[in-house]
Coordinates of C-alpha atoms and ligand atoms in Angstrom, one line a residue:
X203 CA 128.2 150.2 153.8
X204 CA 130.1 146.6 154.4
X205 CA 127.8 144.5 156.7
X206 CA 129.6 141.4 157.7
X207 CA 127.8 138.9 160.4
X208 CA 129.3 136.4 162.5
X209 CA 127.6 133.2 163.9
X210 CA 124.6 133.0 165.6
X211 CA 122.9 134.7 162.7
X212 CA 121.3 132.7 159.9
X213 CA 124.5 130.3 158.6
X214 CA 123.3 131.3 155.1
X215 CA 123.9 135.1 156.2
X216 CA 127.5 134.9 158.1
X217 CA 130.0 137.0 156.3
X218 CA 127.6 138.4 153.7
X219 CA 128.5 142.0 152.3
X220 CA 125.6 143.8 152.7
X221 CA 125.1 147.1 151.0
X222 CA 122.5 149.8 150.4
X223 CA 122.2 151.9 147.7
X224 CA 125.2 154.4 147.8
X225 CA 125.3 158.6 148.0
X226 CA 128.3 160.4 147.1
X227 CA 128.6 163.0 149.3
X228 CA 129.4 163.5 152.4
X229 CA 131.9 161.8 155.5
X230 CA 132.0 158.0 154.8
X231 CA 131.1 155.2 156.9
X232 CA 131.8 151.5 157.0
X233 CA 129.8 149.7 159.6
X234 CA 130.7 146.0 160.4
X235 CA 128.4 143.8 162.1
X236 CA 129.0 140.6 163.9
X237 CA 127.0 138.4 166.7
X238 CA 123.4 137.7 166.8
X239 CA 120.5 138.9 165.4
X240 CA 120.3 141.6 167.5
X241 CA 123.4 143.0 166.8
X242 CA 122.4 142.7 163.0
X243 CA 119.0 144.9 164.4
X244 CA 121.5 147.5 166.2
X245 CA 123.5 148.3 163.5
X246 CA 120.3 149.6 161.6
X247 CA 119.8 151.6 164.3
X248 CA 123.5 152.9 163.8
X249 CA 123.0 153.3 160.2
X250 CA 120.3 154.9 160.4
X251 CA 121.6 157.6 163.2
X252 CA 124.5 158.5 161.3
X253 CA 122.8 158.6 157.4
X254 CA 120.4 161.4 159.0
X255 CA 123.3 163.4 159.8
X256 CA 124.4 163.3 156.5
X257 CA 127.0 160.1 156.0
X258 CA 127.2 158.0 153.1
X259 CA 127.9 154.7 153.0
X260 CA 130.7 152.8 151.8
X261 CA 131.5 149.0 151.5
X262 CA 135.5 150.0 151.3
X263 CA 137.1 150.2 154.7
X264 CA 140.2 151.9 153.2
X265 CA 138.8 154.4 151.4
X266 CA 136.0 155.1 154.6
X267 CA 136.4 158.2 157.3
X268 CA 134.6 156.2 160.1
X269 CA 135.1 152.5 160.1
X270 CA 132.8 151.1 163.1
X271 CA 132.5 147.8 163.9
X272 CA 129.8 146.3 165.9
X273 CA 130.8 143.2 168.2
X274 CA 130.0 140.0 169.6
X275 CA 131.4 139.3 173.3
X276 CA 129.7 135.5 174.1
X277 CA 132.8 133.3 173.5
X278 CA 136.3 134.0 174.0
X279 CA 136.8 133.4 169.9
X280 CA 134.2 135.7 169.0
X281 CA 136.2 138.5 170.6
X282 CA 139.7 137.2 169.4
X283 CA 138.4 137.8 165.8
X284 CA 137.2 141.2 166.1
X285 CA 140.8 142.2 167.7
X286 CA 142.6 140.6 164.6
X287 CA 140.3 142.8 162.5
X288 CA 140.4 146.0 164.5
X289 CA 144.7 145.3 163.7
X290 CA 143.8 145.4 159.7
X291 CA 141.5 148.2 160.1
X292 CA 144.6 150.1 162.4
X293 CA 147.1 149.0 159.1
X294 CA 145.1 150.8 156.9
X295 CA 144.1 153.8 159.0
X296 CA 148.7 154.5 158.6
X297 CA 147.5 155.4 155.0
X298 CA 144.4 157.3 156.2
X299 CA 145.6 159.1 159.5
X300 CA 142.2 160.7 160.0
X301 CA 140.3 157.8 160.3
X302 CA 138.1 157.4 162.9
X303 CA 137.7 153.7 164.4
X304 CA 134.8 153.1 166.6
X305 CA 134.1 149.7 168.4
X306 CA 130.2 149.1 169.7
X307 CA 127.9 146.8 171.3
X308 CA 129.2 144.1 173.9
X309 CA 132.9 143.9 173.7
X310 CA 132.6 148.0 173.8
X311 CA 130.4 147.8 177.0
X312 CA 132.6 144.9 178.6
X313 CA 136.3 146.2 177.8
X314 CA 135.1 149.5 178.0
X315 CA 138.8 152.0 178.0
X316 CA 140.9 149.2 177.8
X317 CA 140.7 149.0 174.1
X318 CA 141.3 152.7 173.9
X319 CA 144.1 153.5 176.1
X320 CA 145.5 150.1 177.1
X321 CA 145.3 148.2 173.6
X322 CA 145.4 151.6 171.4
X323 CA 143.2 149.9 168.8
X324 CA 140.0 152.3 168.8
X325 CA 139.5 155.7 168.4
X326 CA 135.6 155.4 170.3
X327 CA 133.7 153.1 172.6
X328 CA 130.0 152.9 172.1
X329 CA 128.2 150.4 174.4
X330 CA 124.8 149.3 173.4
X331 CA 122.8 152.4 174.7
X332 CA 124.9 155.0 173.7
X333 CA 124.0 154.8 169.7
X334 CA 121.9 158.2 169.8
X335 CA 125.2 159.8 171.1
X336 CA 127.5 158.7 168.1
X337 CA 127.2 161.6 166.1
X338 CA 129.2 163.3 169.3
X339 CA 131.3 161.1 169.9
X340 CA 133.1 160.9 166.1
X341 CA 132.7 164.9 166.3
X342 CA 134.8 164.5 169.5
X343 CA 137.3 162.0 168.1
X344 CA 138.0 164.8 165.4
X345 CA 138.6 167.0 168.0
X346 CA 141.7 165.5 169.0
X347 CA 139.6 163.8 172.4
X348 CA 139.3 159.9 172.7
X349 CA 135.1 159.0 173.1
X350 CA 133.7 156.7 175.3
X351 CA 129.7 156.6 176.3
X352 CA 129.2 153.3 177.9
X353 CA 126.2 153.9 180.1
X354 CA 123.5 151.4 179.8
X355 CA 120.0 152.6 180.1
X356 CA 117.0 151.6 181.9
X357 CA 115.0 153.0 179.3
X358 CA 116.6 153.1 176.1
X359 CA 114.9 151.2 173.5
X360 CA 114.8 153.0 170.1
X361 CA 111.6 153.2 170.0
X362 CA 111.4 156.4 167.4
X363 CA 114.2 154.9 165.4
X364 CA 113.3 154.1 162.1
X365 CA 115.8 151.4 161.2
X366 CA 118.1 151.6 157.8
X367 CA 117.3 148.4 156.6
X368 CA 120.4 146.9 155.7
X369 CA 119.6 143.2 154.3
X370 CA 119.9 142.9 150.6
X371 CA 116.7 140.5 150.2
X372 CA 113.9 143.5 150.9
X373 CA 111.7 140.0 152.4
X374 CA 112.7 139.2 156.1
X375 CA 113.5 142.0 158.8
X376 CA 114.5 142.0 162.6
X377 CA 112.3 144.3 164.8
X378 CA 113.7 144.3 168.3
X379 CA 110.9 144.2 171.0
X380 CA 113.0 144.1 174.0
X381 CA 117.0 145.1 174.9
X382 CA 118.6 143.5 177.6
X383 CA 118.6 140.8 179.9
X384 CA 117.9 140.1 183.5
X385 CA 118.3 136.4 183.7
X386 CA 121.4 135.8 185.0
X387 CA 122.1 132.6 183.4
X388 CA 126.0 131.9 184.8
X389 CA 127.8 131.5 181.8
X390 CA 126.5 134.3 180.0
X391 CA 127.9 137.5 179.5
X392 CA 124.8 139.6 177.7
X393 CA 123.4 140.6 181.1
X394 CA 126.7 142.7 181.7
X395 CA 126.9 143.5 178.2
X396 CA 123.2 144.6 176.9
X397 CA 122.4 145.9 180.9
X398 CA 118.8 145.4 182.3
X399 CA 115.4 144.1 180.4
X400 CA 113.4 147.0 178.9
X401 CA 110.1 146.6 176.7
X402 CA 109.5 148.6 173.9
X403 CA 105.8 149.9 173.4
X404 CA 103.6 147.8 171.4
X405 CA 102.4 150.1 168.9
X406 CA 106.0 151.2 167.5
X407 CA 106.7 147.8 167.0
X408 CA 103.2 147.2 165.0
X409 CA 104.1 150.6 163.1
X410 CA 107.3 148.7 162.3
X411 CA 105.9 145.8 161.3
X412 CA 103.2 147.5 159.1
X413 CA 106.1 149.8 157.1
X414 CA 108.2 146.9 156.8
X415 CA 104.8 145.1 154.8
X416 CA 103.9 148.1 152.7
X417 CA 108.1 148.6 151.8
X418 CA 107.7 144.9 150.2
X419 CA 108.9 143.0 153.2
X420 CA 106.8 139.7 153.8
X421 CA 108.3 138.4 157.4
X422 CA 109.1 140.2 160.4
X423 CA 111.2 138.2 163.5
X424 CA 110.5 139.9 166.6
X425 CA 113.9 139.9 168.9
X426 CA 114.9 139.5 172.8
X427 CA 116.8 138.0 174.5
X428 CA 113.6 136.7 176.6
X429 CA 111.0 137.4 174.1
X430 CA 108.6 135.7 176.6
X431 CA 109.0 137.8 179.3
X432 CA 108.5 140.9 177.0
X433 CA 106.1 143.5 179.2
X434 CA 104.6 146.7 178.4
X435 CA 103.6 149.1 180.9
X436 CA 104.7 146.1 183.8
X437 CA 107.8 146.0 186.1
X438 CA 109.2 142.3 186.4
X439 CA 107.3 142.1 189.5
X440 CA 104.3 142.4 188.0
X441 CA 103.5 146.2 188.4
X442 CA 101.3 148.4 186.6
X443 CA 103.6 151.4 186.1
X444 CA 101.1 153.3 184.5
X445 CA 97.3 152.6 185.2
X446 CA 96.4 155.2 182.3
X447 CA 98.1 153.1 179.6
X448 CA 96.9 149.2 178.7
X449 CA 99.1 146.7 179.6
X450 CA 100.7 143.8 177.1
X451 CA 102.7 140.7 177.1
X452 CA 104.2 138.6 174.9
X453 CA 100.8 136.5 173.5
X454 CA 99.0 139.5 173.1
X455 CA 102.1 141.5 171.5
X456 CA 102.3 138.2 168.8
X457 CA 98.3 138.3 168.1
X458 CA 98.7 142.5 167.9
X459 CA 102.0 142.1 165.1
X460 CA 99.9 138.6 163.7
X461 CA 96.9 141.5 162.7
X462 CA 99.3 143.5 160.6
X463 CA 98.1 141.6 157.5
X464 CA 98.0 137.5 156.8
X465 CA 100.4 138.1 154.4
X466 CA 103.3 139.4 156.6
X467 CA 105.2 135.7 158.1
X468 CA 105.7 136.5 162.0
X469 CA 108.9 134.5 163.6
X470 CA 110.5 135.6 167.1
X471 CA 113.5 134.1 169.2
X472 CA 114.7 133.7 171.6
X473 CA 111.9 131.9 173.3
X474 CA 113.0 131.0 176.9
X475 CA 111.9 127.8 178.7
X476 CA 111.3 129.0 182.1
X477 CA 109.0 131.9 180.5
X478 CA 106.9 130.1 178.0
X479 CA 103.3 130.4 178.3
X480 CA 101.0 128.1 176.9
X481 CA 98.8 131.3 175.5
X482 CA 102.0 132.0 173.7
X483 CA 101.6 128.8 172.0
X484 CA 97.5 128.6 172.0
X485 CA 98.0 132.7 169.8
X486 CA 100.9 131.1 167.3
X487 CA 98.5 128.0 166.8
X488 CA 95.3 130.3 166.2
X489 CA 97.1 132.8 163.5
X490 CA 98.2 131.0 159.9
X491 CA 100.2 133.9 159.7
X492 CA 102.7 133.0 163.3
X493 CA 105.1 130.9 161.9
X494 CA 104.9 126.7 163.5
X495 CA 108.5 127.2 164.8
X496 CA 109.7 127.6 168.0
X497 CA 113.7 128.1 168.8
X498 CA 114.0 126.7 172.6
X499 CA 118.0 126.8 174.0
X500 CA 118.1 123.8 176.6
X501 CA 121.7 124.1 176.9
X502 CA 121.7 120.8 178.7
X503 CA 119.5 117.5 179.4
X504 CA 120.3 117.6 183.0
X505 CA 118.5 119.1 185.8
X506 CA 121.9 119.5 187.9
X507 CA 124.1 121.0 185.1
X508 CA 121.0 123.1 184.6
X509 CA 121.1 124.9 188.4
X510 CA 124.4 125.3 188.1
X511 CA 123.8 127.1 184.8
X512 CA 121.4 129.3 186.6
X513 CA 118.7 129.1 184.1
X514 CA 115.4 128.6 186.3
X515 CA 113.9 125.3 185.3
X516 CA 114.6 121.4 185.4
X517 CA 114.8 119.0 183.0
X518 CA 111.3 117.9 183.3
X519 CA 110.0 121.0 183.2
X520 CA 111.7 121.9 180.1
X521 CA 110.0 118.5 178.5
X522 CA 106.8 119.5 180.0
X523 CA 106.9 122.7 177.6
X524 CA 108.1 120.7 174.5
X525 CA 105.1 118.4 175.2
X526 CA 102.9 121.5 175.3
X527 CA 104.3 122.9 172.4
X528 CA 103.8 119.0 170.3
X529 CA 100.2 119.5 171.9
X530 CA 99.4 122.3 171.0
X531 CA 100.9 123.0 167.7
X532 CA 100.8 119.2 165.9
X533 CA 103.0 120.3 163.3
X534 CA 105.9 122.9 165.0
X535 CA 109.8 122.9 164.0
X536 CA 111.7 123.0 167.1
X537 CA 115.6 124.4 167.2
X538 CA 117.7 124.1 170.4
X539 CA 121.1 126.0 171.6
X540 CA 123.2 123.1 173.8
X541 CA 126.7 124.2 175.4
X542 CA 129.1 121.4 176.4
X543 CA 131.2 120.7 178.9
X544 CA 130.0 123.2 181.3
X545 CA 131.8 123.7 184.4
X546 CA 131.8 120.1 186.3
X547 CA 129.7 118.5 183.9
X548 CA 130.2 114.7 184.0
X549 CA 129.7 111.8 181.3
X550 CA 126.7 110.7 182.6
X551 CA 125.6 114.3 182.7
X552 CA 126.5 115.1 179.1
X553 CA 124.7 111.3 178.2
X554 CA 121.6 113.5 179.1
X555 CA 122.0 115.9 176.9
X556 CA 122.4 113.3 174.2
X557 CA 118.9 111.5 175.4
X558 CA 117.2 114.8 175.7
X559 CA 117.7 115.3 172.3
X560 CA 116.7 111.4 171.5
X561 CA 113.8 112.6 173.6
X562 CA 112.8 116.0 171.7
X563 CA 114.1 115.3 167.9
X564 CA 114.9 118.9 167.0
X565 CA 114.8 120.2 163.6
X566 CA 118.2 122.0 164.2
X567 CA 120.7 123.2 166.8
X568 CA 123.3 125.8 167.7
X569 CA 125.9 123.7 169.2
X570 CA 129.3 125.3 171.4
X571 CA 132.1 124.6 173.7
X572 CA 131.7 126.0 176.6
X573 CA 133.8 129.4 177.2
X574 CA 134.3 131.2 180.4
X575 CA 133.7 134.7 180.8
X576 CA 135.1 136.8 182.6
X577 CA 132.5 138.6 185.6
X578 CA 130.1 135.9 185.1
X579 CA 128.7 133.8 187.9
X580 CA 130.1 130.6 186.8
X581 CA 133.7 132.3 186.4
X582 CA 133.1 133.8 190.1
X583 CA 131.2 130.2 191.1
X584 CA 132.7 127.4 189.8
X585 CA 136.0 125.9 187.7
X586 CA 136.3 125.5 183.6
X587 CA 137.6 122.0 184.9
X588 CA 136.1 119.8 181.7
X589 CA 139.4 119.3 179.3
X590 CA 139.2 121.2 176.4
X591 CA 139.9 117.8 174.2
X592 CA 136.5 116.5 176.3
X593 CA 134.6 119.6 175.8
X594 CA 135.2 119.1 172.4
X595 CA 134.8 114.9 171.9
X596 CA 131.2 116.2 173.9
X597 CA 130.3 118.3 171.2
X598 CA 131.0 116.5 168.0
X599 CA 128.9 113.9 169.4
X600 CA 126.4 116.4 170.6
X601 CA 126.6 117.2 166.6
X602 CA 126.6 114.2 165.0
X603 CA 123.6 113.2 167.0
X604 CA 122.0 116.1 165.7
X605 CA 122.4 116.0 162.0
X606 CA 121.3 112.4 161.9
X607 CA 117.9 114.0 163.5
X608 CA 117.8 116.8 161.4
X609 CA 118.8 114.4 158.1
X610 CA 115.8 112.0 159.4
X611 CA 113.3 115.0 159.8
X612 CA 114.2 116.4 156.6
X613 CA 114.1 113.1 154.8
X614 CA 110.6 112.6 156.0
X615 CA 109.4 115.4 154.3
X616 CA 110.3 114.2 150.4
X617 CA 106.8 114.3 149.0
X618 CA 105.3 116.9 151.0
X619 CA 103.7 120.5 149.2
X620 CA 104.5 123.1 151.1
X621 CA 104.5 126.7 151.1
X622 CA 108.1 128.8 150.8
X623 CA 108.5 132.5 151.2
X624 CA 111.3 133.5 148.6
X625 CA 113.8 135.1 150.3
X626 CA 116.6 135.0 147.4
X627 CA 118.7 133.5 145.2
X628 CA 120.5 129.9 145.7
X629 CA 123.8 130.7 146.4
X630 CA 124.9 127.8 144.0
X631 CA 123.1 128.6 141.2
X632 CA 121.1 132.3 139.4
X633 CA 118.7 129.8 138.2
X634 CA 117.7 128.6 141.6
X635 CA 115.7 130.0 144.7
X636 CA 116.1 129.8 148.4
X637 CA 112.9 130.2 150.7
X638 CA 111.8 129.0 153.6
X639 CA 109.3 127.2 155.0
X640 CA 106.5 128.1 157.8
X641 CA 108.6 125.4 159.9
X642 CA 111.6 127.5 158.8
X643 CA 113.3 125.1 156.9
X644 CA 115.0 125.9 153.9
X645 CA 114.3 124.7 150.4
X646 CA 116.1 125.8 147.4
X647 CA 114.2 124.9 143.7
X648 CA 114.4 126.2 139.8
X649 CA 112.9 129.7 139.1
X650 CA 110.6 129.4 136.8
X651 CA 108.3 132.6 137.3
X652 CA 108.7 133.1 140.6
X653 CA 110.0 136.2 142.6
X654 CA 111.9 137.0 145.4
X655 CA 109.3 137.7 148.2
X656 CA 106.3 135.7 146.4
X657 CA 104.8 132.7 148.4
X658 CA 104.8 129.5 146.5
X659 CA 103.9 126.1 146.8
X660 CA 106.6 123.5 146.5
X661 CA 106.8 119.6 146.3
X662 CA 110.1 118.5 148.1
X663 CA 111.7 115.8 146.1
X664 CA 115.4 115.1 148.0
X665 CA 116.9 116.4 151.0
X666 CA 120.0 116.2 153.1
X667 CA 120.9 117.4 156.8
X668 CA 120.9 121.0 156.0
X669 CA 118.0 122.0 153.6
X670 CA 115.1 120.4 151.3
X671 CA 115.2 120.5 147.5
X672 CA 112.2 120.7 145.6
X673 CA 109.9 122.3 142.5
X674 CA 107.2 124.7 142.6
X675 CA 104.1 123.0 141.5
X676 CA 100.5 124.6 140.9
X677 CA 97.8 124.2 143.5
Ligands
SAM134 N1 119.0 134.6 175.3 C1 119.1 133.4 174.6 C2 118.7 132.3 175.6 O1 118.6 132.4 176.8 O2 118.7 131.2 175.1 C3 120.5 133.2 174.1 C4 121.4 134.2 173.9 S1 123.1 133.8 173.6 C5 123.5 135.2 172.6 C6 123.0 132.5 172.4 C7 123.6 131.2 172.9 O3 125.0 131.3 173.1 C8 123.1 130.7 174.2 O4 121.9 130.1 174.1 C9 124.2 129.7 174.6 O5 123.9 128.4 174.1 C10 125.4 130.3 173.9 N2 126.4 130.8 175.0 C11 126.2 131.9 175.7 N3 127.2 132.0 176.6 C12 128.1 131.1 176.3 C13 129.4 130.7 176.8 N4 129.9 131.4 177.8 N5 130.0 129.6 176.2 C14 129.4 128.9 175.2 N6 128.2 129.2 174.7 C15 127.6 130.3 175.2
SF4_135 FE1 122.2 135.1 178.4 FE2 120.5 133.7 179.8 FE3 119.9 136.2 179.2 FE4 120.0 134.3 177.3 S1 118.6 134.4 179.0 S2 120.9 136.3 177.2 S3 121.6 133.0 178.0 S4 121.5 135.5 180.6

């Protein structure tokens, strides 16, 4: 199977091949991947559906029967791209007339028929709750129908899903803990996309954790879009839906998954500000094991810009949980999201953002341009008035600013021993290793003995804006 991820994945891990070990026989599937994390944790889920009903997988789209490709709907690029692809796969599908092209995840659920009957560039649209029916729909397709299941769930979580795991390293997994979204934030599109917030019972995610350690794997990152206001057995007013089951939020989920053994690295995003508990932080501070890094999107520095984005806290509020988090875990790597030139944002508006990161000093940032979308609140609400030239002078300061922080934070660290989970070869060099550390920053240093997926201790010795260099020394 050919895995290929987009942004808002690990940089290291955009446009990687992925592949798992090949059968044979049987109908064959390519599976593209692009978009977050999640996306990345769906199309295991996919894989994993469609190899129990007997496909093999292939990394050749020319030569494969099914060719599905799992997409990314958050900026306006991110779905241009995955139209210019869907043309190649149609070019090669002239050679293969029985080919089946399937599109899921967002830009299924938000174009829904229009890619089928009004763009004629899919065969089958799966939106993000629909993955248990793909088997039918393909069967359907080779009927001679056109397939379409774009229902989202209120209860869908693929819970009994055992995923295919589908990165090469066999170290670091994604276990989803929660689909959905029911924030509303105005420029975002998930909430129309990935349909209402659902939590997925604790204990198949601690099963999932505990398999992934005994398979070899030695850090899990629980995902949500909200991973804060994950709830089991609660409705988002606060009800108990079931008095004959315990119920369990986020902290206690983190301790539960932090107990599957010392040895298994737990990370989670997408922390949100508005939701952050201070037991959250008090449970990562008490378990070695809860990795000291915390990714928290502020998306801007001002309170104003902030309303308009919908996103449920100010300014000060947001510093009042970075304070709590520099309290209560000394030593924590902090990461940001930050869109510019949001509707009506002024200079003086986007000069806070630029102070608010003076103010934090993250570690690292996922920086964008604002793009509208269409159904959302702030397409409805207000005007994309900010010229595209400003949007753009806005964020290469926005990222200038940044990799002088993250430069300055990395520097600071020449000297230090620290320990790095191996997660796999430097790309540069077969000699090298890449790992991270517990503040998830990366550090890349000669072999000697070491393995992929052993903890070692490393000295850092030079660095630069984007990773740490060091050697493994003995403790
Ligand atoms: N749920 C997470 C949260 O609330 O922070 C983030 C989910 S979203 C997939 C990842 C990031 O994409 C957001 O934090 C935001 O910075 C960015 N994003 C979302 N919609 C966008 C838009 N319309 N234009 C530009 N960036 C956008
Ligand atoms: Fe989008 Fe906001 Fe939900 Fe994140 S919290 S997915 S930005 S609506």
């Amino acid at each position: 199977m050919g895995i290929v991820l987009d942004k808002d994945m690990d940089e290291e891990r955009q446009g990687e091949a992925l592949s798992m070990n090949d059968k044979e026989e049987g109908k064959k599937l390519f599976l593209e991947s692009y978009g977050c994390a999640m996306n990345f944790s769906d199309s295991e889920v996919v894989a994993s559906i469609l190899i129990d009903q007997g496909y093999v997988t292939t990394q050749d789209s020319n030569e494969a029967d099914v060719v599905l490709i799992n997409t990314c709907s958050i900026r306006e690029n991110a779905e241009q791209r995955i139209r210019n692809r869907l043309t190649q796969f149609n070019k090669a599908k002239k050679q293969k007339p029985g080919m089946v092209i399937g599109i899921l995840g967002c830009m299924a659920e938000r174009l829904k028929t229009n890619l089928l009957e009004e763009e004629k560039l899919v065969d089958l649209v799966a939106g993000p709750d629909s993955y248990r029916d793909l088997p039918g729909l393909i069967e359907a397709v080779d009927g001679g129908q056109k397939a379409v299941n774009v229902l989202l769930s209120r209860d869908e979580t693929y819970a009994d899903i055992s995923p295919v795991r589908l990165d090469k390293n066999g170290v670091t997994g994604f276990v989803s803990i929660t689909r959905g979204c029911d924030n509303m934030c105005s420029f975002c599109v998930v909430p129309f996309t990935r349909g209402r917030e659902r939590s997925r019972d604790p204990h198949t995610i601690v099963q999932e954790c505990a398999a992934l350690y005994n398979a070899g794997y030695r850090e899990v990152t629980l995902l949500g879009q909200n991973v804060d206001s994950y709830r089991w057995n609660m409705t988002s007013k606060g009800e108990i839906k079931d008095e004959t089951k315990p119920t369990t939020n986020f902290a206690q989920l983190l301790e539960m998954v932090a107990g599957v053994h010392p040895k298994l690295r737990v990370r989670f995003s997408t922390s949100h500000p508005k939701d952050m508990t201070d037991d959250v932080l008090h449970a990562i501070a008490k378990h070695k094991n809860v990795c000291n890094y915390i990714h928290l999107p502020v998306q801007s520095g001002n309170s104003d810009v902030l309303k308009r984005m919908n996103r449920g806290y100010t300014r000060e509020w947001y510093m009042n949980r970075i304070d709590a988090i520099k309290r209560i875990i000394p030593d924590c790597g902090i990461s940001t999201d930050i869109i510019t030139g949001f509707c009506d944002e002024t200079e003086e508006q986007h000069q806070d953002t630029l102070s608010i990161m003076k103010e934090v000093r993250y570690d690292s940032a996922y920086m964008y341009k604002y793009s509208e979308r269409p159904k959302t609140l702030a397409e409805r609400k207000y005007e994309d008035n900010v010229p595209e030239d400003v949007k753009q002078r806005r964020l290469e300061e926005v990222i200038e600013l940044q990799h002088k922080h993250s430069l300055a934070i990395n520097n600071k660290q020449i000297g230090e021993i620290q320990e790095v989970l191996i997660e796999k070869e430097s790309r540069r060099s077969s000699e090298q290793l890449m790992g991270r550390t517990d503040k998830n920053h990366k550090v890349i240093f000669d072999k000697k003995d070491a393995k992929i997926g052993d903890y070692v201790m490393v000295k850092i010795t030079a660095a630069n804006k984007a990773s740490l260099k060091g050697e493994i020394v003995e403790v």
